[in-house]
Short mmCIF file of C-alpha atoms and ligand atoms in Angstrom, two decimals:
data_model
loop_
_atom_site.label_atom_id
_atom_site.label_comp_id
_atom_site.label_asym_id
_atom_site.label_seq_id
_atom_site.Cartn_x
_atom_site.Cartn_y
_atom_site.Cartn_z
CA MET E 18 -23.27 59.81 -60.05
CA THR E 19 -26.89 57.65 -59.67
CA GLY E 20 -29.47 59.22 -59.74
CA ALA E 21 -32.72 58.97 -57.13
CA GLY E 22 -34.30 55.33 -58.03
CA GLN E 23 -31.33 54.03 -59.70
CA GLY E 24 -27.67 51.92 -60.02
CA PRO E 25 -28.93 49.13 -57.21
CA SER E 26 -27.70 45.94 -57.99
CA ALA E 27 -29.38 43.07 -59.74
CA ALA E 28 -30.57 41.33 -56.38
CA SER E 29 -32.05 45.23 -54.94
CA PRO E 30 -35.88 45.30 -55.18
CA ASP E 31 -35.17 48.95 -56.43
CA ALA E 32 -33.93 47.01 -59.52
CA LEU E 33 -37.68 46.23 -60.32
CA PRO E 34 -40.17 47.86 -62.34
CA PHE E 35 -42.86 49.16 -58.94
CA ASP E 36 -40.65 49.75 -56.02
CA PRO E 37 -42.87 51.94 -53.61
CA ILE E 38 -40.56 52.08 -50.73
CA GLY E 39 -37.75 53.29 -53.15
CA ASP E 40 -40.55 55.69 -54.14
CA ALA E 41 -41.00 57.35 -51.14
CA LEU E 42 -37.09 57.69 -50.55
CA GLY E 43 -36.95 58.70 -53.93
CA ARG E 44 -39.77 61.62 -53.47
CA ILE E 45 -38.61 62.24 -49.61
CA ARG E 46 -34.70 62.97 -51.53
CA THR E 47 -36.58 65.12 -54.20
CA GLU E 48 -38.09 67.19 -51.44
CA PHE E 49 -35.37 68.03 -49.71
CA LEU E 50 -32.89 67.92 -52.57
CA ASP E 51 -32.59 72.20 -52.73
CA ASP E 52 -32.51 72.90 -48.92
CA HIS E 53 -29.14 74.47 -49.29
CA ARG E 54 -28.71 75.60 -45.92
CA GLY E 55 -25.29 74.51 -43.59
CA GLU E 56 -21.60 74.32 -43.99
CA VAL E 57 -19.09 71.63 -45.50
CA ALA E 58 -16.99 71.11 -42.85
CA ASP E 59 -13.18 72.25 -43.81
CA TYR E 60 -11.03 71.71 -40.46
CA ILE E 61 -9.40 69.27 -42.63
CA PRO E 62 -8.86 69.85 -46.73
CA GLN E 63 -10.43 66.63 -48.05
CA LEU E 64 -13.96 67.06 -45.72
CA GLY E 65 -13.93 70.65 -47.31
CA GLU E 66 -13.57 68.77 -51.23
CA ALA E 67 -16.71 67.36 -50.45
CA ASP E 68 -19.62 67.85 -53.28
CA PRO E 69 -22.19 69.67 -51.20
CA ALA E 70 -24.49 68.98 -53.80
CA ALA E 71 -24.68 64.79 -53.07
CA PHE E 72 -27.43 63.50 -50.92
CA GLY E 73 -27.06 59.98 -51.14
CA LEU E 74 -30.23 57.28 -48.98
CA ALA E 75 -30.29 54.12 -48.20
CA LEU E 76 -32.69 51.56 -46.02
CA VAL E 77 -31.73 47.91 -45.77
CA GLY E 78 -34.10 45.38 -43.89
CA VAL E 79 -33.92 42.92 -41.80
CA ALA E 80 -34.60 40.82 -44.22
CA GLY E 81 -31.56 41.99 -46.18
CA SER E 82 -33.36 43.88 -49.36
CA VAL E 83 -31.67 47.45 -50.12
CA TYR E 84 -33.33 50.59 -50.91
CA ARG E 85 -31.09 53.40 -52.45
CA VAL E 86 -31.26 56.90 -54.66
CA GLY E 87 -28.81 59.44 -54.84
CA GLU E 88 -25.86 59.03 -53.75
CA ALA E 89 -26.03 56.12 -51.99
CA ASP E 90 -22.64 54.38 -53.81
CA VAL E 91 -20.15 57.58 -52.92
CA PRO E 92 -17.43 56.87 -50.73
CA PHE E 93 -16.63 59.23 -47.57
CA THR E 94 -15.67 59.07 -44.06
CA ILE E 95 -17.24 57.44 -41.90
CA GLN E 96 -15.82 60.01 -39.02
CA SER E 97 -18.13 59.70 -35.60
CA ILE E 98 -20.08 56.98 -37.27
CA SER E 99 -17.85 54.22 -36.03
CA LYS E 100 -18.28 55.42 -32.59
CA PRO E 101 -21.11 53.50 -31.64
CA PHE E 102 -19.75 50.41 -33.13
CA VAL E 103 -16.55 50.91 -31.57
CA TYR E 104 -18.43 51.07 -28.36
CA ALA E 105 -19.59 47.61 -29.48
CA LEU E 106 -16.25 45.92 -29.36
CA ALA E 107 -14.44 47.69 -26.17
CA LEU E 108 -18.21 46.32 -24.47
CA ALA E 109 -17.19 43.17 -25.79
CA ASP E 110 -13.29 42.75 -24.97
CA ALA E 111 -14.07 44.29 -21.47
CA GLY E 112 -17.40 43.37 -20.49
CA ILE E 113 -19.68 45.88 -19.27
CA ASP E 114 -18.87 46.89 -15.52
CA ASP E 115 -15.10 47.94 -16.89
CA VAL E 116 -16.53 50.32 -19.68
CA LEU E 117 -19.01 51.53 -17.18
CA GLY E 118 -16.54 52.95 -14.84
CA ARG E 119 -14.67 53.75 -17.41
CA VAL E 120 -16.86 56.11 -19.57
CA GLY E 121 -20.48 57.02 -18.77
CA VAL E 122 -23.96 57.21 -21.01
CA GLU E 123 -25.23 60.23 -19.58
CA PRO E 124 -26.05 62.76 -22.49
CA SER E 125 -23.56 65.53 -22.54
CA GLY E 126 -25.28 68.23 -23.89
CA GLU E 127 -22.53 69.46 -25.40
CA ALA E 128 -20.37 69.66 -28.68
CA PHE E 129 -19.21 66.10 -30.05
CA ASN E 130 -15.55 67.82 -29.08
CA ALA E 131 -16.62 69.17 -25.27
CA ILE E 132 -14.36 68.54 -22.53
CA SER E 133 -16.89 66.61 -20.96
CA LEU E 134 -15.71 65.13 -17.82
CA GLU E 135 -17.23 63.56 -14.85
CA PRO E 136 -15.39 65.92 -12.04
CA GLY E 137 -12.81 63.77 -10.09
CA THR E 138 -12.57 60.59 -11.89
CA GLY E 139 -12.07 62.11 -15.66
CA ARG E 140 -14.95 60.03 -17.05
CA PRO E 141 -16.14 61.35 -20.00
CA SER E 142 -20.23 61.59 -20.12
CA ASN E 143 -20.81 58.93 -22.52
CA PRO E 144 -19.11 57.38 -26.04
CA MET E 145 -20.91 58.75 -28.68
CA ILE E 146 -18.78 62.63 -28.07
CA ASN E 147 -14.98 63.01 -28.98
CA ALA E 148 -13.36 62.12 -25.15
CA GLY E 149 -15.61 58.78 -24.84
CA ALA E 150 -15.03 57.39 -28.44
CA ILE E 151 -11.25 58.09 -27.59
CA LEU E 152 -11.43 56.69 -23.99
CA THR E 153 -13.29 53.89 -25.78
CA THR E 154 -11.00 52.81 -28.44
CA SER E 155 -8.46 52.49 -26.31
CA LEU E 156 -10.39 49.59 -24.56
CA VAL E 157 -10.54 47.73 -27.57
CA ARG E 158 -8.16 44.75 -27.07
CA GLY E 159 -4.61 44.31 -29.03
CA THR E 160 -1.24 44.00 -28.65
CA GLY E 161 -0.58 47.35 -29.73
CA PRO E 162 -2.44 50.18 -31.82
CA ASP E 163 -2.30 47.93 -35.26
CA GLU E 164 -3.61 45.22 -33.81
CA ARG E 165 -6.43 47.32 -31.68
CA PHE E 166 -7.50 48.94 -35.20
CA GLU E 167 -7.62 46.13 -37.69
CA ARG E 168 -9.63 44.44 -34.99
CA ILE E 169 -11.81 47.18 -35.02
CA ARG E 170 -11.91 47.72 -38.88
CA ASP E 171 -12.40 44.02 -39.01
CA LEU E 172 -15.75 44.89 -37.03
CA LEU E 173 -16.90 47.79 -39.10
CA SER E 174 -16.25 46.02 -41.95
CA ARG E 175 -18.72 42.63 -40.72
CA CYS E 176 -20.93 45.59 -39.75
CA ALA E 177 -20.86 46.83 -43.92
CA GLY E 178 -20.70 43.25 -45.31
CA ARG E 179 -17.50 44.21 -47.62
CA VAL E 180 -13.75 44.81 -46.53
CA LEU E 181 -13.97 48.49 -45.83
CA GLU E 182 -10.30 50.72 -46.54
CA VAL E 183 -9.06 53.73 -44.76
CA ASP E 184 -8.80 56.90 -46.88
CA ASP E 185 -4.77 57.77 -45.74
CA ALA E 186 -5.16 61.28 -46.55
CA VAL E 187 -8.08 61.96 -44.17
CA PHE E 188 -6.48 59.68 -41.70
CA ARG E 189 -3.22 61.66 -41.57
CA SER E 190 -4.38 65.41 -41.77
CA GLU E 191 -6.81 64.05 -38.77
CA HIS E 192 -3.57 63.05 -37.38
CA GLU E 193 -1.53 66.46 -38.33
CA THR E 194 -4.72 68.88 -37.42
CA GLY E 195 -6.19 66.57 -33.94
CA ASP E 196 -4.56 68.66 -31.35
CA ARG E 197 -8.11 69.77 -29.74
CA ASN E 198 -8.78 65.23 -29.39
CA ARG E 199 -4.59 65.04 -28.00
CA ALA E 200 -5.87 67.34 -25.08
CA LEU E 201 -9.08 65.66 -24.85
CA ALA E 202 -7.12 62.37 -23.76
CA TYR E 203 -4.46 64.20 -22.23
CA LEU E 204 -6.73 65.66 -19.42
CA MET E 205 -8.58 62.07 -19.56
CA ARG E 206 -4.69 60.37 -18.37
CA HIS E 207 -4.15 63.20 -16.08
CA ALA E 208 -7.80 62.48 -14.24
CA GLY E 209 -7.08 58.45 -14.73
CA SER E 210 -9.80 57.28 -16.78
CA LEU E 211 -7.48 56.98 -19.81
CA THR E 212 -4.27 54.43 -18.27
CA ALA E 213 -3.83 53.69 -22.40
CA ASP E 214 -0.97 55.55 -23.75
CA VAL E 215 -2.38 59.18 -25.02
CA GLU E 216 -0.62 59.33 -28.86
CA ALA E 217 -1.66 55.71 -29.45
CA ALA E 218 -5.05 56.32 -28.06
CA VAL E 219 -5.44 59.09 -30.43
CA ASP E 220 -3.81 57.18 -33.74
CA THR E 221 -6.93 54.30 -33.56
CA TYR E 222 -9.26 56.91 -33.10
CA PHE E 223 -8.07 59.46 -35.89
CA ARG E 224 -7.49 55.69 -38.14
CA GLN E 225 -11.28 54.55 -37.23
CA CYS E 226 -12.96 57.72 -38.24
CA SER E 227 -11.07 57.89 -41.53
CA VAL E 228 -12.70 54.35 -42.94
CA LEU E 229 -14.06 54.88 -46.17
CA VAL E 230 -18.51 53.97 -46.38
CA THR E 231 -21.28 54.37 -48.06
CA ALA E 232 -24.92 55.45 -47.47
CA VAL E 233 -25.53 51.93 -48.11
CA ASP E 234 -22.99 50.21 -45.91
CA LEU E 235 -24.31 52.61 -43.44
CA ALA E 236 -27.76 51.12 -43.96
CA THR E 237 -26.41 47.56 -43.82
CA MET E 238 -24.45 48.73 -40.28
CA ALA E 239 -27.52 50.35 -38.91
CA ALA E 240 -29.32 47.06 -40.03
CA THR E 241 -26.79 45.10 -38.14
CA LEU E 242 -27.77 46.61 -35.01
CA ALA E 243 -32.10 46.66 -36.16
CA ASN E 244 -31.12 42.71 -36.36
CA GLY E 245 -29.86 42.39 -33.25
CA GLY E 246 -26.13 41.96 -34.35
CA VAL E 247 -26.27 39.47 -36.78
CA ASN E 248 -25.99 41.43 -40.64
CA PRO E 249 -28.91 40.82 -42.14
CA ARG E 250 -27.14 40.38 -45.63
CA THR E 251 -24.13 38.30 -45.09
CA GLY E 252 -26.21 36.36 -42.14
CA GLU E 253 -23.00 36.58 -40.09
CA GLU E 254 -23.44 37.63 -36.41
CA VAL E 255 -21.61 40.35 -35.91
CA LEU E 256 -22.33 41.46 -32.70
CA GLY E 257 -24.16 39.70 -29.18
CA GLN E 258 -27.66 40.16 -29.34
CA SER E 259 -27.06 42.37 -25.60
CA ALA E 260 -24.14 44.91 -27.17
CA ALA E 261 -26.31 46.13 -30.09
CA GLU E 262 -29.03 46.63 -27.43
CA GLN E 263 -27.11 48.57 -25.49
CA VAL E 264 -25.06 50.57 -28.22
CA LEU E 265 -28.94 51.40 -30.06
CA THR E 266 -29.67 52.96 -26.16
CA VAL E 267 -26.43 55.22 -26.28
CA MET E 268 -27.54 55.66 -29.88
CA ALA E 269 -30.99 56.86 -28.35
CA THR E 270 -29.80 59.09 -25.51
CA CYS E 271 -26.82 60.26 -27.01
CA GLY E 272 -26.37 59.90 -30.46
CA MET E 273 -27.33 63.76 -31.71
CA TYR E 274 -24.63 65.49 -29.69
CA ASP E 275 -26.37 68.18 -28.16
CA TYR E 276 -29.48 68.20 -30.78
CA SER E 277 -29.77 63.85 -29.07
CA GLY E 278 -33.46 65.23 -26.68
CA GLU E 279 -35.04 67.01 -30.13
CA TRP E 280 -34.09 64.14 -32.29
CA LEU E 281 -35.56 61.50 -29.63
CA PHE E 282 -38.84 63.86 -29.70
CA ARG E 283 -38.85 64.50 -33.45
CA VAL E 284 -37.50 61.70 -34.66
CA GLY E 285 -37.67 58.84 -32.03
CA LEU E 286 -34.80 56.35 -33.63
CA PRO E 287 -31.28 55.56 -32.47
CA ALA E 288 -28.97 57.05 -34.42
CA LYS E 289 -25.65 58.71 -35.06
CA SER E 290 -23.86 61.36 -37.23
CA GLY E 291 -20.57 61.88 -38.60
CA VAL E 292 -18.68 65.38 -38.90
CA SER E 293 -18.45 64.23 -43.52
CA GLY E 294 -21.84 64.57 -43.25
CA GLY E 295 -23.15 60.54 -42.74
CA VAL E 296 -26.15 59.88 -41.02
CA VAL E 297 -27.45 56.25 -39.66
CA ALA E 298 -30.63 55.89 -38.23
CA VAL E 299 -32.04 52.17 -36.64
CA SER E 300 -35.49 51.16 -36.73
CA PRO E 301 -35.13 47.95 -33.75
CA SER E 302 -36.51 44.80 -35.57
CA GLN E 303 -37.25 46.48 -38.75
CA PHE E 304 -34.33 47.95 -40.88
CA GLY E 305 -31.31 50.27 -41.11
CA ILE E 306 -31.30 53.79 -42.96
CA GLY E 307 -28.13 55.56 -43.64
CA LEU E 308 -27.85 59.25 -45.24
CA TYR E 309 -25.43 61.06 -46.71
CA SER E 310 -25.63 64.82 -47.51
CA PRO E 311 -22.37 67.20 -46.58
CA ARG E 312 -23.67 70.36 -45.48
CA LEU E 313 -23.70 70.60 -41.12
CA ASP E 314 -25.80 72.18 -38.95
CA GLY E 315 -24.52 74.30 -36.21
CA ARG E 316 -24.14 71.25 -33.75
CA GLY E 317 -22.01 69.17 -37.06
CA ASN E 318 -25.19 67.01 -38.24
CA SER E 319 -26.03 67.17 -41.78
CA VAL E 320 -28.61 69.45 -42.15
CA ARG E 321 -30.54 67.69 -44.79
CA GLY E 322 -30.09 63.87 -43.05
CA VAL E 323 -31.32 65.12 -39.57
CA ALA E 324 -34.70 66.41 -42.27
CA ALA E 325 -34.97 63.41 -44.79
CA SER E 326 -34.91 61.63 -41.11
CA GLU E 327 -37.35 63.15 -39.34
CA ALA E 328 -39.72 62.52 -43.01
CA ILE E 329 -39.11 59.13 -43.05
CA SER E 330 -39.85 58.17 -39.43
CA GLU E 331 -42.76 60.48 -39.66
CA ARG E 332 -44.66 59.44 -43.55
CA PHE E 333 -43.15 55.29 -42.23
CA THR E 334 -44.57 55.45 -38.38
CA LEU E 335 -41.60 54.65 -36.90
CA HIS E 336 -41.16 56.64 -33.84
CA LEU E 337 -39.89 54.14 -30.87
CA MET E 338 -42.67 55.52 -29.00
CA HIS E 339 -45.74 54.69 -30.89
CA GLN E 340 -47.79 52.47 -29.91
CA VAL E 341 -48.02 49.87 -32.71
CA GLY E 342 -51.56 47.80 -31.74
CA ARG E 343 -51.23 43.87 -31.76
CA THR E 344 -50.45 42.64 -35.70
CA ALA E 345 -52.75 39.25 -35.21
CA PRO E 346 -54.69 37.95 -33.24
CA THR E 347 -53.07 35.38 -30.45
CA PHE E 348 -55.91 32.50 -30.71
CA GLU E 349 -58.20 30.57 -32.34
CA ARG E 350 -61.02 30.67 -29.92
CA VAL E 351 -61.76 28.07 -27.22
CA ALA E 352 -65.20 28.36 -26.59
CA PRO E 353 -66.50 24.97 -28.38
CA ASP E 354 -69.49 26.90 -29.86
CA VAL E 355 -67.11 28.26 -32.57
CA GLY E 356 -65.77 24.59 -32.62
CA LEU E 357 -62.27 24.58 -32.02
CA VAL E 358 -63.00 22.26 -28.80
CA VAL E 359 -62.78 18.71 -29.62
CA ALA E 360 -65.28 16.54 -28.23
CA ALA E 361 -64.99 12.74 -26.89
CA ASP E 362 -66.17 10.07 -29.01
CA ASP E 363 -65.75 6.28 -29.17
CA GLN E 364 -63.50 5.90 -31.62
CA GLY E 365 -60.79 7.48 -29.65
CA THR E 366 -58.45 9.41 -32.51
CA SER E 367 -61.06 11.15 -34.78
CA VAL E 368 -60.90 15.12 -34.14
CA SER E 369 -64.02 16.66 -34.41
CA VAL E 370 -64.18 20.73 -34.95
CA GLY E 371 -67.03 23.05 -35.42
CA ASP E 372 -69.45 20.87 -34.45
CA ALA E 373 -68.09 20.27 -30.15
CA PRO E 374 -70.58 19.58 -28.22
CA ARG E 375 -70.64 21.97 -24.64
CA ASN E 376 -69.49 19.14 -22.58
CA ALA E 377 -66.57 18.62 -24.24
CA ASP E 378 -63.53 16.67 -22.95
CA VAL E 379 -60.78 18.19 -24.36
CA ALA E 380 -60.00 21.64 -25.18
CA VAL E 381 -57.49 22.71 -28.30
CA LEU E 382 -56.44 26.71 -27.48
CA ALA E 383 -53.87 27.16 -30.36
CA VAL E 384 -51.97 30.25 -30.33
CA GLN E 385 -50.15 32.27 -33.13
CA GLY E 386 -47.58 34.18 -33.82
CA TYR E 387 -44.82 35.62 -31.96
CA LEU E 388 -45.13 34.63 -28.31
CA GLU E 389 -43.87 37.68 -26.14
CA PHE E 390 -44.72 39.27 -22.71
CA ALA E 391 -48.20 40.79 -23.84
CA SER E 392 -49.36 37.81 -26.00
CA ALA E 393 -48.04 34.96 -23.28
CA GLU E 394 -50.58 37.17 -20.88
CA GLN E 395 -52.90 37.07 -23.13
CA ALA E 396 -52.92 32.85 -23.62
CA LEU E 397 -52.86 33.03 -19.96
CA LEU E 398 -56.45 34.54 -19.56
CA ALA E 399 -57.62 32.19 -22.02
CA LEU E 400 -56.20 28.65 -20.47
CA ARG E 401 -57.80 30.22 -17.22
CA THR E 402 -61.14 31.15 -18.60
CA ARG E 403 -61.33 27.56 -19.99
CA THR E 404 -59.97 25.94 -16.71
CA ASP E 405 -61.65 27.70 -14.49
CA ASP E 406 -65.17 27.83 -15.10
CA THR E 407 -67.58 24.58 -14.32
CA ASP E 408 -67.03 22.71 -17.71
CA SER E 409 -63.50 22.63 -17.40
CA PRO E 410 -62.04 20.11 -19.90
CA GLU E 411 -60.56 16.77 -18.81
CA ALA E 412 -57.39 17.49 -20.83
CA LEU E 413 -56.39 20.46 -22.58
CA ILE E 414 -53.88 20.55 -25.88
CA LEU E 415 -52.10 23.88 -26.00
CA ASP E 416 -51.11 23.36 -30.47
CA LEU E 417 -48.15 26.08 -31.14
CA GLY E 418 -47.47 25.06 -34.46
CA HIS E 419 -47.63 28.36 -35.61
CA VAL E 420 -45.98 30.47 -33.09
CA THR E 421 -42.98 31.74 -35.26
CA ARG E 422 -40.84 32.65 -31.91
CA CYS E 423 -41.34 32.07 -28.28
CA HIS E 424 -40.03 34.36 -25.98
CA PRO E 425 -38.23 32.77 -22.85
CA VAL E 426 -40.53 35.28 -20.62
CA ALA E 427 -43.73 33.97 -22.81
CA ALA E 428 -42.48 30.29 -22.28
CA ALA E 429 -41.53 31.01 -18.13
CA LEU E 430 -45.35 32.33 -17.90
CA LEU E 431 -46.94 29.12 -19.85
CA ASP E 432 -44.94 26.72 -17.63
CA ALA E 433 -46.24 28.12 -14.50
CA MET E 434 -49.68 28.17 -15.45
CA ILE E 435 -49.37 24.54 -17.07
CA GLU E 436 -48.33 23.39 -14.14
CA GLN E 437 -51.08 24.87 -11.91
CA ILE E 438 -53.64 23.55 -14.46
CA GLU E 439 -52.38 20.49 -13.84
CA SER E 440 -52.54 20.47 -10.04
CA ARG E 441 -56.67 20.25 -10.38
CA GLY E 442 -56.20 17.83 -12.13
CA VAL E 443 -56.59 18.79 -15.94
CA THR E 444 -53.85 17.09 -17.99
CA VAL E 445 -52.02 19.97 -20.64
CA VAL E 446 -50.25 18.88 -23.69
CA THR E 447 -48.66 21.03 -26.72
CA VAL E 448 -48.44 20.22 -30.04
CA ASP E 449 -45.64 21.13 -32.41
CA ARG E 450 -45.35 19.74 -36.08
CA ARG E 451 -41.94 21.29 -36.08
CA GLU E 452 -41.13 19.15 -32.83
CA ARG E 453 -39.66 22.76 -31.13
CA ARG E 454 -40.25 21.93 -27.52
CA LEU E 455 -41.04 25.43 -26.83
CA LEU E 456 -42.48 24.62 -23.11
CA ALA E 457 -41.04 22.45 -21.16
CA SER E 458 -43.72 21.74 -18.71
CA SER E 459 -45.94 19.24 -20.81
CA ALA E 460 -45.79 16.37 -23.56
CA GLU E 461 -45.65 17.38 -27.09
CA PHE E 462 -46.82 15.89 -30.01
CA THR E 463 -46.52 16.79 -33.67
CA THR E 464 -50.51 16.34 -34.62
CA ARG E 465 -53.38 17.10 -32.58
CA SER E 466 -54.92 13.08 -33.13
CA GLU E 467 -52.21 12.33 -31.43
CA ALA E 468 -52.10 14.88 -28.97
CA LEU E 469 -55.96 13.65 -28.86
CA ALA E 470 -55.84 10.15 -28.34
CA ARG E 471 -53.02 10.56 -25.32
CA CYS E 472 -55.28 12.91 -23.98
CA ARG E 473 -58.22 10.16 -24.02
CA GLY E 474 -56.02 7.57 -22.41
CA GLY E 475 -55.42 9.81 -19.70
CA TRP E 476 -58.99 10.56 -19.22
CA ARG E 477 -59.81 6.83 -19.11
CA GLU E 478 -57.23 5.66 -16.76
CA ARG E 479 -59.01 7.96 -14.39
N1 LIG Y 522 -12.60 63.06 -36.76
C1 LIG Y 522 -13.54 63.95 -35.85
C2 LIG Y 522 -12.94 64.82 -35.17
O1 LIG Y 522 -12.80 63.90 -33.61
C3 LIG Y 522 -14.86 63.42 -36.15
C4 LIG Y 522 -15.75 63.93 -35.13
C5 LIG Y 522 -17.19 63.85 -35.73
O2 LIG Y 522 -17.33 63.25 -36.81
N2 LIG Y 522 -18.31 64.55 -34.98
O3 LIG Y 522 -13.16 65.50 -34.78
#
């Protein structure tokens, strides 16, 4: 058994002497360690044997770092946490329209094993409750149950970054006691939403529920979703970016069964829980969290998993609706008096920075950071202000060398603005020392001096 803050692999940050993130997780674990509320699931004997004291927390960042405390390496069956990942596979196999036609994306507000089917069509409310999950599983491609399951296991394994095994005893018990799930499948088959064979569909579903994982595996799987479908530890693109987004959306609205609304209100993260005590939560673009504590509340969610997630979200300010503000200025200033305007001179190449006169002929606007809608909007404003007034330069150099990433929306907005500026007779060129051709509308140079030489040439010709 691993104690708080111990047991990491050598490459983990929690092997290092100073680990504020691991320490914070350790404190949260200690805080809820004595919460003994709830009951361990015992509808099958194997789940009833789980150690009720076990409490593991793991966090995996999108850069691939792993933080773990407590029983983060204890194996347990994944159960319902398999559902979002199998949903991703069904989306990839059957396409979004086909899947949406068979399984909804509306929160049911009911228990995980409720008979929540749309009147008339028999369409289950969402893929996170059992009915929807059984139907989702039946949509995964495969020549039979074995191939279908192997494809599911392969996907779960690639999200976890290691080959995951099945707990055969759990599978057999699920199979023997799974009549309610069978009944759900028969109802769906009767209504026409489930077209696959009932036994084959539930067999694959029971197998996927019986895959063994640890809290670290769950955190890695969650981090894969946080990272747009790329496993941050292996670098493999396991899911498409839009599938990752779609899965996270359904987790946000339906992942915690009939607690989903209050969970989103309090914790504010896409999440999924399972009956063996696992919870995954995802902070999009940031990291994934995996928790394990087997005692469940009345809705089938891990008591300490929910409490610790709430604390993690609050302490690390992770709520999705939280307004983060801009982290870095988008620009170096363009006004001549702060020195980023290039003055005309007769040498043809020298770039004067810091002492440019007001009537400079070439202005440099340097953009930095991640260019998305909001930062592009700032860039558009700066471009417009700089070229609208009476001392508009003859040419404008847009330096994109410090742009870390450019969203296609930002590129389209900037391209449109550049075309407008050029239609007013101002030459616009871009500089990017990495030669990425982020914008389509203007000539690109690798240095500001080359761009300047080009601007001057164009200016003299006029
Ligand atoms: N195997 C369980 C079932 O189908 C999974 C449900 C859950 O994790 N909530 O009943």
